[in-house]
Short mmCIF file of C-alpha atoms in Angstrom, two decimals:
data_model
loop_
_atom_site.label_atom_id
_atom_site.label_comp_id
_atom_site.label_asym_id
_atom_site.label_seq_id
_atom_site.Cartn_x
_atom_site.Cartn_y
_atom_site.Cartn_z
CA MET A 1 -89.51 -10.45 -20.12
CA GLY A 2 -93.29 -10.30 -20.10
CA MET A 3 -96.24 -8.05 -19.50
CA MET A 4 -97.29 -8.10 -15.90
CA LYS A 5 -99.89 -6.20 -13.96
CA THR A 6 -98.14 -3.80 -11.62
CA GLU A 7 -99.71 -4.05 -8.21
CA ALA A 8 -98.73 -2.99 -4.73
CA PRO A 9 -96.47 -5.69 -3.28
CA LEU A 10 -98.32 -8.11 -1.02
CA ASP A 11 -97.31 -8.44 2.60
CA GLU A 12 -95.59 -11.63 3.71
CA LYS A 13 -98.72 -13.31 5.08
CA ALA A 14 -100.66 -12.61 1.89
CA ILE A 15 -97.78 -13.95 -0.25
CA VAL A 16 -97.72 -17.19 1.78
CA ALA A 17 -101.49 -17.60 1.42
CA ALA A 18 -101.37 -16.88 -2.32
CA ALA A 19 -98.40 -19.21 -2.75
CA GLU A 20 -100.20 -22.05 -0.99
CA LYS A 21 -103.18 -21.60 -3.32
CA ALA A 22 -100.78 -21.57 -6.29
CA LEU A 23 -99.11 -24.77 -5.03
CA ALA A 24 -102.48 -26.52 -5.10
CA ASP A 25 -103.19 -25.23 -8.63
CA ILE A 26 -99.77 -26.35 -9.90
CA ALA A 27 -100.24 -29.82 -8.38
CA THR A 28 -103.58 -30.11 -10.23
CA ILE A 29 -101.92 -29.01 -13.50
CA LYS A 30 -99.18 -31.64 -13.07
CA GLY A 31 -101.76 -34.36 -12.41
CA GLU A 32 -103.83 -33.43 -15.45
CA VAL A 33 -100.80 -33.29 -17.81
CA SER A 34 -99.55 -36.68 -16.58
CA LYS A 35 -102.81 -38.30 -17.75
CA VAL A 36 -101.77 -37.63 -21.34
CA ILE A 37 -97.97 -37.23 -21.34
CA PHE A 38 -96.23 -40.29 -19.88
CA GLY A 39 -92.80 -39.97 -18.28
CA GLN A 40 -90.78 -36.96 -19.51
CA GLU A 41 -91.08 -35.34 -16.04
CA SER A 42 -88.22 -32.89 -16.56
CA VAL A 43 -89.54 -31.86 -19.99
CA VAL A 44 -93.01 -31.18 -18.57
CA GLU A 45 -91.49 -29.38 -15.59
CA ASN A 46 -89.20 -27.09 -17.58
CA THR A 47 -91.88 -26.25 -20.17
CA LEU A 48 -94.34 -25.40 -17.42
CA LEU A 49 -91.70 -23.34 -15.59
CA ALA A 50 -91.24 -21.21 -18.71
CA VAL A 51 -95.00 -20.54 -18.89
CA LEU A 52 -95.38 -19.92 -15.14
CA SER A 53 -92.45 -17.48 -15.35
CA GLY A 54 -94.20 -15.62 -18.19
CA GLY A 55 -91.68 -16.60 -20.86
CA HIS A 56 -91.18 -18.65 -24.01
CA ALA A 57 -89.57 -22.08 -24.38
CA LEU A 58 -87.72 -23.88 -27.16
CA LEU A 59 -88.23 -27.66 -27.20
CA VAL A 60 -85.46 -29.51 -29.01
CA GLY A 61 -85.79 -33.17 -29.96
CA VAL A 62 -86.09 -35.60 -32.85
CA PRO A 63 -89.55 -36.02 -34.44
CA GLY A 64 -92.23 -38.08 -32.73
CA LEU A 65 -91.42 -37.46 -29.07
CA ALA A 66 -94.78 -35.78 -28.27
CA LYS A 67 -93.42 -32.22 -28.26
CA THR A 68 -96.49 -30.94 -30.14
CA LYS A 69 -98.79 -33.04 -27.97
CA LEU A 70 -97.26 -31.55 -24.82
CA VAL A 71 -97.93 -28.01 -26.06
CA THR A 72 -101.54 -28.69 -27.07
CA THR A 73 -102.10 -30.47 -23.72
CA LEU A 74 -100.73 -27.46 -21.82
CA GLY A 75 -103.01 -25.16 -23.81
CA GLU A 76 -106.04 -27.23 -22.81
CA VAL A 77 -105.03 -27.71 -19.14
CA LEU A 78 -104.17 -24.01 -18.64
CA GLY A 79 -107.32 -22.88 -20.42
CA LEU A 80 -105.43 -20.75 -22.94
CA GLY A 81 -106.48 -19.85 -26.47
CA ALA A 82 -103.94 -21.78 -28.56
CA ASN A 83 -102.88 -21.67 -32.20
CA ARG A 84 -100.34 -23.71 -34.08
CA ILE A 85 -98.09 -22.79 -36.99
CA GLN A 86 -96.19 -25.45 -38.90
CA PHE A 87 -93.10 -23.66 -40.17
CA THR A 88 -91.98 -24.29 -43.74
CA PRO A 89 -89.33 -22.60 -45.91
CA ASP A 90 -91.99 -20.78 -47.97
CA LEU A 91 -93.88 -19.35 -44.97
CA MET A 92 -94.06 -15.54 -45.13
CA PRO A 93 -94.18 -13.06 -42.20
CA SER A 94 -97.80 -12.18 -43.12
CA ASP A 95 -98.76 -15.86 -42.70
CA ILE A 96 -97.90 -15.45 -39.02
CA LEU A 97 -98.76 -11.82 -38.26
CA GLY A 98 -101.77 -11.32 -40.50
CA SER A 99 -102.32 -9.02 -43.45
CA GLU A 100 -104.43 -6.17 -44.77
CA VAL A 101 -107.22 -7.03 -47.17
CA MET A 102 -109.24 -4.61 -49.26
CA ASP A 103 -112.99 -4.39 -48.62
CA GLN A 104 -115.55 -2.72 -50.86
CA ASP A 105 -118.89 -1.54 -49.44
CA GLU A 106 -122.23 -1.19 -51.31
CA SER A 107 -121.44 2.34 -52.50
CA GLY A 108 -118.18 1.12 -54.04
CA ARG A 109 -115.94 2.74 -51.39
CA ARG A 110 -112.81 0.73 -50.75
CA SER A 111 -110.97 0.43 -47.47
CA PHE A 112 -108.34 -1.79 -45.89
CA ARG A 113 -109.10 -4.17 -43.04
CA PHE A 114 -106.53 -6.04 -40.99
CA VAL A 115 -107.08 -9.79 -40.72
CA LYS A 116 -105.22 -11.15 -37.69
CA GLY A 117 -102.82 -14.03 -38.18
CA PRO A 118 -102.27 -17.03 -35.89
CA VAL A 119 -99.80 -15.08 -33.70
CA PHE A 120 -102.87 -13.62 -31.94
CA ALA A 121 -103.13 -16.44 -29.41
CA GLN A 122 -102.30 -16.84 -25.73
CA LEU A 123 -100.26 -19.97 -26.43
CA LEU A 124 -98.61 -20.21 -29.83
CA MET A 125 -97.10 -23.48 -30.94
CA ALA A 126 -94.31 -22.74 -33.43
CA ASP A 127 -93.59 -26.15 -34.89
CA GLU A 128 -90.12 -26.70 -36.39
CA ILE A 129 -89.20 -23.05 -36.16
CA ASN A 130 -85.81 -23.69 -37.78
CA ARG A 131 -87.50 -24.62 -41.07
CA ALA A 132 -88.67 -21.05 -41.73
CA SER A 133 -86.56 -18.42 -43.46
CA PRO A 134 -84.77 -15.86 -41.26
CA ARG A 135 -87.24 -13.17 -42.36
CA THR A 136 -90.22 -15.13 -41.04
CA GLN A 137 -88.39 -16.19 -37.87
CA SER A 138 -87.57 -12.58 -37.07
CA ALA A 139 -91.24 -11.55 -37.46
CA LEU A 140 -92.20 -14.08 -34.77
CA LEU A 141 -89.22 -13.32 -32.54
CA GLN A 142 -89.98 -9.59 -32.59
CA ALA A 143 -93.54 -10.33 -31.50
CA MET A 144 -92.16 -12.51 -28.68
CA GLN A 145 -89.97 -9.70 -27.45
CA GLU A 146 -92.29 -6.73 -27.84
CA TYR A 147 -95.76 -8.30 -27.31
CA HIS A 148 -97.16 -6.30 -30.21
CA ILE A 149 -96.80 -6.23 -33.97
CA THR A 150 -96.87 -3.41 -36.50
CA VAL A 151 -98.51 -3.83 -39.89
CA ALA A 152 -98.70 -0.93 -42.34
CA GLY A 153 -97.73 1.50 -39.58
CA GLN A 154 -100.54 0.35 -37.29
CA ARG A 155 -99.77 -1.24 -33.92
CA TYR A 156 -101.71 -4.30 -32.74
CA ASP A 157 -101.21 -5.64 -29.21
CA LEU A 158 -100.98 -9.39 -28.69
CA PRO A 159 -103.26 -11.12 -26.17
CA SER A 160 -102.20 -11.42 -22.55
CA PRO A 161 -100.66 -13.70 -21.48
CA PHE A 162 -98.68 -14.49 -24.64
CA HIS A 163 -96.38 -17.51 -24.75
CA VAL A 164 -94.52 -19.10 -27.62
CA LEU A 165 -93.52 -22.73 -27.29
CA ALA A 166 -91.37 -23.51 -30.30
CA THR A 167 -90.03 -26.89 -31.37
CA GLN A 168 -86.81 -27.48 -33.21
CA ASN A 169 -85.39 -30.57 -34.81
CA PRO A 170 -81.74 -31.07 -33.76
CA LEU A 171 -80.88 -33.15 -36.81
CA GLU A 172 -78.92 -31.12 -39.32
CA GLN A 173 -81.30 -31.67 -42.18
CA GLU A 174 -81.60 -30.13 -45.61
CA GLY A 175 -83.60 -26.90 -45.63
CA THR A 176 -83.23 -25.77 -42.05
CA TYR A 177 -82.14 -22.32 -40.92
CA PRO A 178 -80.61 -22.44 -37.42
CA LEU A 179 -81.83 -19.61 -35.18
CA PRO A 180 -79.27 -16.84 -34.69
CA GLU A 181 -77.81 -16.47 -31.18
CA ALA A 182 -79.58 -13.17 -30.47
CA GLN A 183 -82.89 -14.81 -31.30
CA LEU A 184 -82.22 -17.92 -29.21
CA ASP A 185 -81.70 -15.55 -26.28
CA ARG A 186 -85.41 -14.62 -26.52
CA PHE A 187 -86.29 -18.07 -25.18
CA LEU A 188 -86.34 -18.29 -21.41
CA LEU A 189 -85.43 -21.98 -21.51
CA GLN A 190 -84.22 -24.55 -23.98
CA VAL A 191 -85.80 -27.88 -23.11
CA ASP A 192 -84.15 -31.02 -24.50
CA VAL A 193 -86.61 -33.82 -25.23
CA HIS A 194 -85.13 -37.33 -25.13
CA TYR A 195 -86.53 -40.75 -25.99
CA PRO A 196 -89.00 -42.06 -23.39
CA GLU A 197 -87.98 -44.63 -20.78
CA LEU A 198 -89.13 -48.22 -21.25
CA ALA A 199 -92.06 -48.12 -18.78
CA ALA A 200 -93.34 -44.81 -20.25
CA GLU A 201 -93.02 -46.10 -23.81
CA ARG A 202 -94.99 -49.24 -22.88
CA GLN A 203 -97.73 -47.00 -21.46
CA ILE A 204 -97.71 -44.89 -24.65
CA LEU A 205 -98.24 -48.03 -26.78
CA LEU A 206 -101.09 -49.31 -24.64
CA ASP A 207 -102.86 -45.98 -24.11
CA THR A 208 -102.70 -44.42 -27.55
CA THR A 209 -103.55 -47.29 -29.89
CA GLY A 210 -107.00 -48.19 -28.55
CA LEU A 211 -110.38 -46.82 -29.53
CA SER A 212 -110.36 -43.89 -27.12
CA GLU A 213 -107.62 -41.63 -25.83
CA THR A 214 -107.63 -39.80 -22.52
CA LYS A 215 -108.48 -36.11 -22.90
CA PRO A 216 -107.10 -33.57 -20.42
CA GLN A 217 -109.43 -31.12 -18.63
CA ALA A 218 -108.94 -27.38 -18.21
CA VAL A 219 -107.99 -26.70 -14.59
CA LEU A 220 -106.93 -23.05 -14.97
CA ASN A 221 -107.79 -20.01 -17.06
CA ALA A 222 -105.70 -17.18 -18.48
CA GLU A 223 -106.61 -14.80 -15.67
CA ARG A 224 -105.52 -17.25 -12.96
CA LEU A 225 -102.27 -17.94 -14.84
CA VAL A 226 -101.46 -14.22 -14.88
CA ASP A 227 -102.14 -14.12 -11.10
CA ILE A 228 -99.62 -16.92 -10.54
CA GLN A 229 -97.08 -15.19 -12.82
CA THR A 230 -97.49 -11.98 -10.79
CA LEU A 231 -97.09 -13.92 -7.55
CA ILE A 232 -93.85 -15.52 -8.80
CA ARG A 233 -92.40 -12.03 -9.38
CA GLN A 234 -93.26 -11.13 -5.78
CA MET A 235 -91.63 -14.15 -4.16
CA PRO A 236 -88.58 -13.15 -2.11
CA VAL A 237 -85.15 -14.33 -3.26
CA SER A 238 -82.41 -14.46 -0.62
CA ASP A 239 -79.07 -12.69 -1.15
CA LYS A 240 -77.39 -16.09 -1.09
CA VAL A 241 -79.44 -17.25 -4.09
CA VAL A 242 -78.95 -13.95 -5.98
CA ASP A 243 -75.18 -14.21 -5.41
CA GLY A 244 -75.29 -17.85 -6.55
CA ILE A 245 -77.07 -16.88 -9.78
CA LEU A 246 -74.57 -14.10 -10.51
CA ALA A 247 -71.58 -16.31 -9.74
CA LEU A 248 -72.82 -19.11 -12.00
CA VAL A 249 -73.82 -16.90 -14.95
CA ARG A 250 -70.59 -14.88 -14.78
CA SER A 251 -68.44 -18.01 -14.51
CA ALA A 252 -69.82 -19.08 -17.91
CA ARG A 253 -68.29 -16.01 -19.61
CA PRO A 254 -64.73 -16.04 -20.92
CA GLY A 255 -62.40 -13.39 -19.45
CA GLN A 256 -63.94 -13.57 -15.97
CA GLY A 257 -61.16 -15.62 -14.39
CA ASN A 258 -62.61 -19.12 -14.83
CA VAL A 259 -59.83 -21.26 -16.32
CA SER A 260 -61.97 -23.94 -17.98
CA THR A 261 -64.38 -21.32 -19.40
CA ASP A 262 -61.51 -19.26 -20.84
CA LYS A 263 -60.23 -22.40 -22.55
CA ASN A 264 -63.52 -23.82 -23.86
CA VAL A 265 -66.11 -21.05 -24.24
CA ALA A 266 -66.15 -18.67 -27.23
CA TRP A 267 -68.87 -16.41 -25.81
CA GLY A 268 -71.04 -16.66 -22.75
CA PRO A 269 -74.51 -15.74 -21.47
CA GLY A 270 -75.63 -12.11 -21.09
CA PRO A 271 -77.74 -10.57 -18.31
CA ARG A 272 -80.91 -12.15 -19.72
CA ALA A 273 -79.65 -15.49 -18.40
CA GLY A 274 -79.62 -14.10 -14.86
CA GLN A 275 -83.10 -12.60 -15.31
CA ALA A 276 -84.38 -15.97 -16.53
CA MET A 277 -82.76 -17.68 -13.56
CA MET A 278 -84.34 -15.25 -11.06
CA LEU A 279 -87.82 -15.96 -12.44
CA CYS A 280 -87.48 -19.69 -13.07
CA ALA A 281 -85.87 -20.46 -9.70
CA ARG A 282 -88.94 -18.99 -7.97
CA ALA A 283 -91.29 -20.86 -10.30
CA ARG A 284 -89.36 -24.11 -9.68
CA ALA A 285 -89.64 -23.67 -5.91
CA LEU A 286 -93.43 -23.34 -6.24
CA TYR A 287 -93.56 -26.25 -8.68
CA GLU A 288 -91.82 -28.43 -6.11
CA GLY A 289 -93.97 -27.24 -3.23
CA ARG A 290 -91.67 -24.67 -1.60
CA LEU A 291 -92.23 -20.98 -0.87
CA ALA A 292 -88.67 -19.72 -1.54
CA PRO A 293 -86.02 -20.68 -4.11
CA SER A 294 -82.73 -22.28 -3.06
CA LEU A 295 -79.33 -22.78 -4.70
CA ASP A 296 -80.50 -26.27 -5.74
CA ASP A 297 -83.08 -24.61 -8.01
CA VAL A 298 -80.33 -22.53 -9.59
CA TYR A 299 -78.11 -25.55 -10.26
CA ALA A 300 -81.02 -27.63 -11.61
CA LEU A 301 -81.90 -24.85 -14.06
CA ALA A 302 -78.33 -24.16 -15.21
CA GLU A 303 -78.54 -26.37 -18.29
CA PRO A 304 -81.92 -25.29 -19.72
CA ILE A 305 -81.19 -21.61 -19.07
CA LEU A 306 -77.53 -21.41 -20.16
CA GLN A 307 -77.11 -23.95 -22.95
CA HIS A 308 -78.61 -21.85 -25.77
CA ARG A 309 -76.87 -18.67 -24.55
CA MET A 310 -73.25 -19.75 -24.94
CA ALA A 311 -71.01 -21.34 -27.56
CA LEU A 312 -67.83 -23.40 -27.40
CA THR A 313 -64.54 -22.62 -29.07
CA PHE A 314 -63.59 -24.61 -32.17
CA ALA A 315 -60.87 -26.41 -30.18
CA ALA A 316 -63.35 -27.55 -27.50
CA ARG A 317 -65.79 -28.81 -30.14
CA ALA A 318 -62.94 -30.63 -31.92
CA GLU A 319 -62.21 -32.44 -28.65
CA GLY A 320 -65.82 -33.64 -28.60
CA MET A 321 -66.95 -31.42 -25.72
CA SER A 322 -70.54 -30.23 -25.51
CA VAL A 323 -72.04 -27.11 -23.94
CA ARG A 324 -73.77 -29.41 -21.46
CA ASP A 325 -70.41 -30.82 -20.29
CA VAL A 326 -69.11 -27.29 -19.69
CA ILE A 327 -72.25 -26.28 -17.73
CA ALA A 328 -72.08 -29.47 -15.63
CA GLY A 329 -68.45 -28.59 -14.80
CA LEU A 330 -69.40 -25.04 -13.79
CA VAL A 331 -72.22 -26.33 -11.54
CA LYS A 332 -69.80 -28.78 -9.92
CA GLN A 333 -67.32 -25.93 -9.26
CA ALA A 334 -70.11 -23.74 -7.87
CA LYS A 335 -71.21 -26.47 -5.47
CA GLY A 336 -67.56 -26.65 -4.39
#
């Protein structure tokens, strides 16, 4: 789920003090991002939650909704070294990972030298990931999972922290390769990006077509981000919330006694969904100014955490149901 420094757990007083400092930092980040990205509060929130939790996010939306702009803004505000890859069908794994080149010195001796590819970044923007061939996708997804790559038998560690924010176009267009389920599972969250509301779109028109555009400032650095990620893993989660996470994730799996799931769901989320929920619920509590996660955090995160980890039966799809409808029903049941 991410590389974290292992440290002795803080005592309660120290956690509260550290959390209060983190709250202030997160409020500053929110303020800085909102100077450039108008509206889209839930998109900004969920994308930031993925990064604060030490994971990767998949942003899904039609072209032109500022998905790329959000990622570059986050890179600047969080003070991370960022790279961007525009995925195309002819992109090769070496275009992402890097490749060996042959050098020749003055005496004519030849040797290989590894030239790092764009994957060596703290924040990697993978634009239109579903346009690349499965071979290239898997090279990136392996790096996301293992935090290192291997080229010609040599291991190279990726920078820390390492986050991939990928965008995907939901329109079934020519020349796209949908990500396989096992690879979607690598993303902590799937964030759906919708059209902006009227007031936000008016602000976009006025702010972005003049002579100068607002530039965001760095308010954090990589080291501080890793501190906050470590803190999030140390935040206590009550038994009630843990039980709520387990109940919700398990209710989304067929064969577990949930009637509507048995009828509509072909396969459900694995344990990674629960792990994602444990991390993101804590991050969401901090993001909203609280020191401990509640069941409301779990229910609010159900859609972005579960929707890319389950699939509907053919019959349910034929009836026009969506995964989101099913998740909304499960949340309603859980709330009782």
